[in-house]
Amino acid sequence: MGLEYHKYRKNTMSIQRTGGKCSAKTLMVYNLLFWASGIALLLIGIWVQVDPRRSYVLRLVHLSEREPYLYWVAWICVIAGAFTLLIGFLSCVAAIRRLRCMLAVFMIFLVLLFVADIAIGTLAWVYRAQFTLPKMKLYLTNMTKHKYGRDYWVQPLLDSIQFYLNRNSTLETAINRLVRSNYGIYLEKPHFARLTADIDRLHYYGECCGVSSPRDWSTSRWRARIDGNEQKLEISLAEGVETGALFPESCCTLIKEASPLNPVAKSLARCQKEDALPFWRHRRQSCCGGESPRDYEESFWFITNHLRGTRSWIPPSCCKQTQAARAWNIQPINPMCITYYYNQSAFQTSVNTEGCYEKMHKWLNEVTLMFIIIGFSFAGLMMVGLVISVCLCNNIRYYVQVEEY
């Protein structure tokens, strides 16, 4: 009987894990913060790229700089955020099951995320130092004078800037260059069309005109193209005679139904006057050009406009806009705002008379500071998770349990 009992008795062995209960619970709580950080990174990266009041500035930086740090930062945020949400589940399983192998993999991912967060903060820091240099102002002015109306991507870009923002130093010159050379020309090409629309958005949302002033448009390629005769414009400028449109309609104060892409000034004639009142064209609280609307005075846009016989001193996005105006539908309060000369009272009242550099500089300061804080603070959060994971790994104990039946 005893022999038969031993003959049919079976043994089962299983590996059990114990210890680290406190560390496991801490890691579960940490996962909530970990997921929250991933959601924050993902949303911020997407928000900066799709928000109509932010994305055009990001495109400006991307198109105008050989090292588009902000673009890289935004995409790193999106990728790191999505990655964080995925590996958060790995840490949950590792904490519940007390699996050292999963914890090891999770710690490797934490190190990678730590590097990504440090990259976000560092790139934002580098770009923050870069665009505060004087070359920003020079860039904006040059874009206004030589690219607005010439390069298809400049006009929408500067219109966006003048629609949304105001003025400041390195970037100001770069935007000025786009305004002068790229706005309103070769619109059949996607690059130039996008830039022109973005400049109108800047005029619309920033209630500005040009980079420094509406005069940014006076010698722009956009104005020269409208006038139809660049040589004639140069002669008229030398003789002190102003002809053609002074600036794009987005520089003017727009009607209610206008938008950055469809600027309709309240009074185009009054907006284009040199002494336009603020009611007709954006003034100090708004922006136009890099330093001032006069950035357009020597721009390619200005020259081409005058050569075609069009009286436009600034783009319509430089004019004061109606409440219904949008960056893609410029609606100047004064539709004639682009025809007023810079020293006319109607120009002062219907056109944004301050450049866009300070507003753009302020926004870039805010965005880069946000990325710097997020990058380095989330990097610290990754290190906290790494410490908790190491503690849990050290506290886990394995033993073999044998059961007989």
mmCIF file of C-alpha atoms in Angstrom, residues 82-326:
data_model
loop_
_atom_site.group_PDB
_atom_site.id
_atom_site.type_symbol
_atom_site.label_atom_id
_atom_site.label_comp_id
_atom_site.label_asym_id
_atom_site.label_seq_id
_atom_site.Cartn_x
_atom_site.Cartn_y
_atom_site.Cartn_z
ATOM 1 C CA ALA A 82 4.390 58.328 -28.194
ATOM 2 C CA PHE A 83 7.285 56.129 -27.082
ATOM 3 C CA THR A 84 6.598 56.968 -23.419
ATOM 4 C CA LEU A 85 2.958 55.905 -23.693
ATOM 5 C CA LEU A 86 3.967 52.556 -25.176
ATOM 6 C CA ILE A 87 6.685 51.551 -22.725
ATOM 7 C CA GLY A 88 4.573 52.645 -19.750
ATOM 8 C CA PHE A 89 2.740 49.338 -20.075
ATOM 9 C CA LEU A 90 6.053 47.502 -19.865
ATOM 10 C CA SER A 91 6.826 49.002 -16.478
ATOM 11 C CA CYS A 92 3.352 48.096 -15.186
ATOM 12 C CA VAL A 93 3.800 44.430 -16.098
ATOM 13 C CA ALA A 94 7.318 44.441 -14.661
ATOM 14 C CA ALA A 95 6.093 45.909 -11.349
ATOM 15 C CA ILE A 96 3.119 43.554 -10.997
ATOM 16 C CA ARG A 97 4.955 40.363 -12.029
ATOM 17 C CA ARG A 98 8.307 41.433 -10.514
ATOM 18 C CA LEU A 99 10.195 40.471 -13.664
ATOM 19 C CA ARG A 100 13.813 41.571 -13.614
ATOM 20 C CA CYS A 101 14.239 41.135 -17.359
ATOM 21 C CA MET A 102 11.349 43.516 -18.097
ATOM 22 C CA LEU A 103 12.664 45.987 -15.551
ATOM 23 C CA ALA A 104 16.045 45.883 -17.271
ATOM 24 C CA VAL A 105 14.425 46.611 -20.645
ATOM 25 C CA PHE A 106 12.364 49.392 -19.062
ATOM 26 C CA MET A 107 15.517 50.966 -17.593
ATOM 27 C CA ILE A 108 17.173 50.909 -21.025
ATOM 28 C CA PHE A 109 14.166 52.759 -22.477
ATOM 29 C CA LEU A 110 14.320 55.248 -19.600
ATOM 30 C CA VAL A 111 17.919 56.019 -20.490
ATOM 31 C CA LEU A 112 16.929 56.578 -24.137
ATOM 32 C CA LEU A 113 14.081 58.878 -23.078
ATOM 33 C CA PHE A 114 16.468 60.692 -20.753
ATOM 34 C CA VAL A 115 18.750 61.385 -23.717
ATOM 35 C CA ALA A 116 15.763 62.558 -25.816
ATOM 36 C CA ASP A 117 14.575 64.933 -23.082
ATOM 37 C CA ILE A 118 18.069 66.330 -22.655
ATOM 38 C CA ALA A 119 18.167 66.847 -26.450
ATOM 39 C CA ILE A 120 14.874 68.760 -26.301
ATOM 40 C CA GLY A 121 16.139 71.085 -23.597
ATOM 41 C CA THR A 122 19.580 71.518 -25.170
ATOM 42 C CA LEU A 123 18.325 72.241 -28.696
ATOM 43 C CA ALA A 124 15.822 74.752 -27.329
ATOM 44 C CA TRP A 125 18.592 76.362 -25.281
ATOM 45 C CA VAL A 126 20.909 76.560 -28.316
ATOM 46 C CA TYR A 127 18.206 78.071 -30.522
ATOM 47 C CA ARG A 128 17.181 80.516 -27.780
ATOM 48 C CA ALA A 129 20.755 81.802 -27.714
ATOM 49 C CA GLN A 130 20.940 81.797 -31.512
ATOM 50 C CA PHE A 131 17.876 83.872 -32.352
ATOM 51 C CA THR A 132 18.578 86.494 -29.667
ATOM 52 C CA LEU A 133 21.667 87.511 -31.599
ATOM 53 C CA PRO A 134 21.462 90.598 -33.892
ATOM 54 C CA LYS A 135 21.257 88.436 -37.004
ATOM 55 C CA MET A 136 17.536 87.795 -36.360
ATOM 56 C CA LYS A 137 16.704 91.430 -37.026
ATOM 57 C CA LEU A 138 18.849 91.422 -40.148
ATOM 58 C CA TYR A 139 17.176 88.244 -41.394
ATOM 59 C CA LEU A 140 13.646 89.599 -41.026
ATOM 60 C CA THR A 141 14.533 92.831 -42.797
ATOM 61 C CA ASN A 142 16.216 91.007 -45.654
ATOM 62 C CA MET A 143 13.260 88.654 -46.100
ATOM 63 C CA THR A 144 10.906 91.643 -46.312
ATOM 64 C CA LYS A 145 13.059 93.496 -48.830
ATOM 65 C CA HIS A 146 14.211 90.714 -51.116
ATOM 66 C CA LYS A 147 11.965 87.645 -50.789
ATOM 67 C CA TYR A 148 8.419 88.825 -50.072
ATOM 68 C CA GLY A 149 6.578 88.568 -53.359
ATOM 69 C CA ARG A 150 9.471 86.680 -54.935
ATOM 70 C CA ASP A 151 9.761 83.337 -53.174
ATOM 71 C CA TYR A 152 6.384 81.630 -53.043
ATOM 72 C CA TRP A 153 6.860 80.553 -49.406
ATOM 73 C CA VAL A 154 7.731 84.015 -48.068
ATOM 74 C CA GLN A 155 4.488 85.910 -48.625
ATOM 75 C CA PRO A 156 2.213 83.514 -46.694
ATOM 76 C CA LEU A 157 4.879 83.269 -44.035
ATOM 77 C CA LEU A 158 5.303 87.011 -43.537
ATOM 78 C CA ASP A 159 1.575 87.600 -43.802
ATOM 79 C CA SER A 160 1.147 85.083 -41.000
ATOM 80 C CA ILE A 161 3.824 86.791 -38.943
ATOM 81 C CA GLN A 162 2.281 90.209 -39.498
ATOM 82 C CA PHE A 163 -1.141 88.815 -38.773
ATOM 83 C CA TYR A 164 -0.168 87.213 -35.472
ATOM 84 C CA LEU A 165 2.891 88.946 -34.096
ATOM 85 C CA ASN A 166 5.047 92.102 -33.473
ATOM 86 C CA ARG A 167 8.943 92.790 -33.676
ATOM 87 C CA ASN A 168 12.853 92.165 -32.431
ATOM 88 C CA SER A 169 17.025 91.301 -33.837
ATOM 89 C CA THR A 170 18.427 88.350 -35.725
ATOM 90 C CA LEU A 171 15.172 86.876 -36.916
ATOM 91 C CA GLU A 172 13.907 90.348 -37.803
ATOM 92 C CA THR A 173 16.460 90.693 -40.561
ATOM 93 C CA ALA A 174 15.820 87.186 -41.789
ATOM 94 C CA ILE A 175 12.078 87.801 -42.025
ATOM 95 C CA ASN A 176 12.756 91.150 -43.668
ATOM 96 C CA ARG A 177 14.736 89.332 -46.329
ATOM 97 C CA LEU A 178 11.803 87.034 -46.979
ATOM 98 C CA VAL A 179 9.402 89.984 -47.155
ATOM 99 C CA ARG A 180 11.505 91.872 -49.654
ATOM 100 C CA SER A 181 12.460 89.010 -51.930
ATOM 101 C CA ASN A 182 9.967 86.138 -51.651
ATOM 102 C CA TYR A 183 6.507 87.495 -50.872
ATOM 103 C CA GLY A 184 3.832 87.399 -53.559
ATOM 104 C CA ILE A 185 5.901 86.000 -56.431
ATOM 105 C CA TYR A 186 5.886 82.646 -58.208
ATOM 106 C CA LEU A 187 2.650 81.800 -56.430
ATOM 107 C CA GLU A 188 2.160 78.860 -58.740
ATOM 108 C CA LYS A 189 4.971 77.178 -56.831
ATOM 109 C CA PRO A 190 3.905 75.630 -53.491
ATOM 110 C CA HIS A 191 6.974 76.940 -51.672
ATOM 111 C CA PHE A 192 6.318 80.594 -52.555
ATOM 112 C CA ALA A 193 2.562 80.276 -52.108
ATOM 113 C CA ARG A 194 2.987 78.845 -48.615
ATOM 114 C CA LEU A 195 5.447 81.554 -47.605
ATOM 115 C CA THR A 196 3.187 84.315 -48.920
ATOM 116 C CA ALA A 197 0.236 82.909 -47.010
ATOM 117 C CA ASP A 198 2.307 82.659 -43.822
ATOM 118 C CA ILE A 199 3.415 86.289 -44.088
ATOM 119 C CA ASP A 200 -0.217 87.302 -44.490
ATOM 120 C CA ARG A 201 -1.006 85.273 -41.385
ATOM 121 C CA LEU A 202 1.691 87.158 -39.512
ATOM 122 C CA HIS A 203 0.159 90.463 -40.620
ATOM 123 C CA TYR A 204 -3.293 89.246 -39.663
ATOM 124 C CA TYR A 205 -2.728 87.691 -36.252
ATOM 125 C CA GLY A 206 0.040 90.045 -35.166
ATOM 126 C CA GLU A 207 -1.806 93.079 -36.523
ATOM 127 C CA CYS A 208 1.448 94.224 -38.057
ATOM 128 C CA CYS A 209 2.882 95.154 -41.432
ATOM 129 C CA GLY A 210 6.279 94.251 -42.779
ATOM 130 C CA VAL A 211 9.161 93.315 -40.532
ATOM 131 C CA SER A 212 10.380 96.634 -39.182
ATOM 132 C CA SER A 213 7.608 98.776 -40.659
ATOM 133 C CA PRO A 214 5.266 98.924 -43.683
ATOM 134 C CA ARG A 215 8.147 100.493 -45.595
ATOM 135 C CA ASP A 216 9.680 97.029 -45.844
ATOM 136 C CA TRP A 217 7.379 96.551 -48.819
ATOM 137 C CA SER A 218 8.422 99.646 -50.763
ATOM 138 C CA THR A 219 11.414 97.958 -52.384
ATOM 139 C CA SER A 220 10.230 94.369 -52.210
ATOM 140 C CA ARG A 221 10.079 92.114 -55.233
ATOM 141 C CA TRP A 222 6.337 91.794 -54.657
ATOM 142 C CA ARG A 223 5.829 95.507 -55.181
ATOM 143 C CA ALA A 224 8.171 95.594 -58.162
ATOM 144 C CA ARG A 225 6.254 92.731 -59.742
ATOM 145 C CA ILE A 226 2.929 94.515 -59.282
ATOM 146 C CA ASP A 227 4.297 97.688 -60.812
ATOM 147 C CA GLY A 228 5.616 95.725 -63.775
ATOM 148 C CA ASN A 229 8.807 97.704 -64.371
ATOM 149 C CA GLU A 230 11.685 97.491 -61.943
ATOM 150 C CA GLN A 231 13.782 100.107 -63.751
ATOM 151 C CA LYS A 232 10.891 102.570 -63.653
ATOM 152 C CA LEU A 233 10.513 101.991 -59.931
ATOM 153 C CA GLU A 234 14.211 102.636 -59.278
ATOM 154 C CA ILE A 235 13.986 105.915 -61.192
ATOM 155 C CA SER A 236 10.849 106.967 -59.319
ATOM 156 C CA LEU A 237 12.489 106.146 -55.990
ATOM 157 C CA ALA A 238 15.592 108.125 -56.943
ATOM 158 C CA GLU A 239 13.388 111.099 -57.847
ATOM 159 C CA GLY A 240 11.357 110.747 -54.666
ATOM 160 C CA VAL A 241 8.171 109.853 -56.514
ATOM 161 C CA GLU A 242 6.101 107.035 -54.996
ATOM 162 C CA THR A 243 3.839 105.022 -57.238
ATOM 163 C CA GLY A 244 1.972 101.747 -56.998
ATOM 164 C CA ALA A 245 0.767 99.771 -53.980
ATOM 165 C CA LEU A 246 2.737 100.535 -50.858
ATOM 166 C CA PHE A 247 2.242 97.243 -49.063
ATOM 167 C CA PRO A 248 0.130 94.053 -49.101
ATOM 168 C CA GLU A 249 -3.504 94.368 -48.119
ATOM 169 C CA SER A 250 -2.921 92.144 -45.103
ATOM 170 C CA CYS A 251 -1.082 95.118 -43.558
ATOM 171 C CA CYS A 252 -4.315 97.081 -43.466
ATOM 172 C CA THR A 253 -7.077 97.038 -40.902
ATOM 173 C CA LEU A 254 -9.353 94.412 -42.416
ATOM 174 C CA ILE A 255 -13.093 94.049 -42.691
ATOM 175 C CA LYS A 256 -14.942 91.581 -40.514
ATOM 176 C CA GLU A 257 -15.135 88.860 -43.162
ATOM 177 C CA ALA A 258 -11.431 89.002 -44.083
ATOM 178 C CA SER A 259 -8.821 86.394 -43.202
ATOM 179 C CA PRO A 260 -5.041 86.039 -43.569
ATOM 180 C CA LEU A 261 -5.520 84.241 -46.896
ATOM 181 C CA ASN A 262 -8.172 86.662 -48.065
ATOM 182 C CA PRO A 263 -7.239 90.105 -46.719
ATOM 183 C CA VAL A 264 -9.813 92.814 -47.416
ATOM 184 C CA ALA A 265 -8.896 96.213 -45.971
ATOM 185 C CA LYS A 266 -11.549 98.476 -44.506
ATOM 186 C CA SER A 267 -10.098 101.262 -46.603
ATOM 187 C CA LEU A 268 -7.294 100.248 -48.930
ATOM 188 C CA ALA A 269 -6.659 103.844 -49.997
ATOM 189 C CA ARG A 270 -6.440 105.154 -46.445
ATOM 190 C CA CYS A 271 -4.354 102.214 -45.328
ATOM 191 C CA GLN A 272 -1.790 102.898 -48.073
ATOM 192 C CA LYS A 273 -1.378 106.541 -47.089
ATOM 193 C CA GLU A 274 1.797 107.523 -45.299
ATOM 194 C CA ASP A 275 -0.177 109.164 -42.498
ATOM 195 C CA ALA A 276 -2.785 106.398 -42.197
ATOM 196 C CA LEU A 277 -4.608 106.388 -38.869
ATOM 197 C CA PRO A 278 -4.477 103.296 -36.614
ATOM 198 C CA PHE A 279 -8.057 102.549 -37.564
ATOM 199 C CA TRP A 280 -6.921 101.824 -41.122
ATOM 200 C CA ARG A 281 -3.508 100.290 -40.606
ATOM 201 C CA HIS A 282 -1.724 98.477 -37.750
ATOM 202 C CA ARG A 283 0.434 100.633 -35.516
ATOM 203 C CA ARG A 284 2.776 100.070 -32.568
ATOM 204 C CA GLN A 285 0.655 97.478 -30.818
ATOM 205 C CA SER A 286 0.702 95.464 -34.050
ATOM 206 C CA CYS A 287 3.467 94.729 -36.498
ATOM 207 C CA CYS A 288 4.427 95.101 -40.122
ATOM 208 C CA GLY A 289 7.744 94.124 -41.617
ATOM 209 C CA GLY A 290 10.831 93.414 -39.529
ATOM 210 C CA GLU A 291 11.676 96.723 -37.873
ATOM 211 C CA SER A 292 8.844 98.754 -39.399
ATOM 212 C CA PRO A 293 6.529 98.872 -42.452
ATOM 213 C CA ARG A 294 9.262 100.764 -44.301
ATOM 214 C CA ASP A 295 11.149 97.501 -44.684
ATOM 215 C CA TYR A 296 8.949 96.939 -47.729
ATOM 216 C CA GLU A 297 9.968 100.233 -49.340
ATOM 217 C CA GLU A 298 13.063 98.759 -50.979
ATOM 218 C CA SER A 299 11.780 95.220 -51.245
ATOM 219 C CA PHE A 300 11.366 93.065 -54.315
ATOM 220 C CA TRP A 301 7.623 92.975 -53.654
ATOM 221 C CA PHE A 302 7.497 96.795 -53.694
ATOM 222 C CA ILE A 303 9.539 97.001 -56.895
ATOM 223 C CA THR A 304 7.487 94.443 -58.799
ATOM 224 C CA ASN A 305 4.249 96.109 -57.699
ATOM 225 C CA HIS A 306 5.385 99.513 -58.881
ATOM 226 C CA LEU A 307 6.740 98.157 -62.110
ATOM 227 C CA ARG A 308 3.254 96.865 -62.856
ATOM 228 C CA GLY A 309 1.766 100.217 -61.965
ATOM 229 C CA THR A 310 0.085 99.016 -58.786
ATOM 230 C CA ARG A 311 0.123 101.447 -55.890
ATOM 231 C CA SER A 312 0.955 99.231 -52.932
ATOM 232 C CA TRP A 313 3.425 100.168 -50.215
ATOM 233 C CA ILE A 314 2.801 97.265 -47.872
ATOM 234 C CA PRO A 315 1.035 93.858 -48.037
ATOM 235 C CA PRO A 316 -2.631 93.761 -46.954
ATOM 236 C CA SER A 317 -1.620 91.641 -43.967
ATOM 237 C CA CYS A 318 0.148 94.706 -42.573
ATOM 238 C CA CYS A 319 -3.158 96.551 -42.318
ATOM 239 C CA LYS A 320 -5.458 96.493 -39.343
ATOM 240 C CA GLN A 321 -7.853 93.592 -39.716
ATOM 241 C CA THR A 322 -11.510 93.113 -39.005
ATOM 242 C CA GLN A 323 -12.704 90.834 -36.213
ATOM 243 C CA ALA A 324 -13.721 88.208 -38.758
ATOM 244 C CA ALA A 325 -10.321 88.233 -40.448
ATOM 245 C CA ARG A 326 -8.136 85.162 -40.269
#
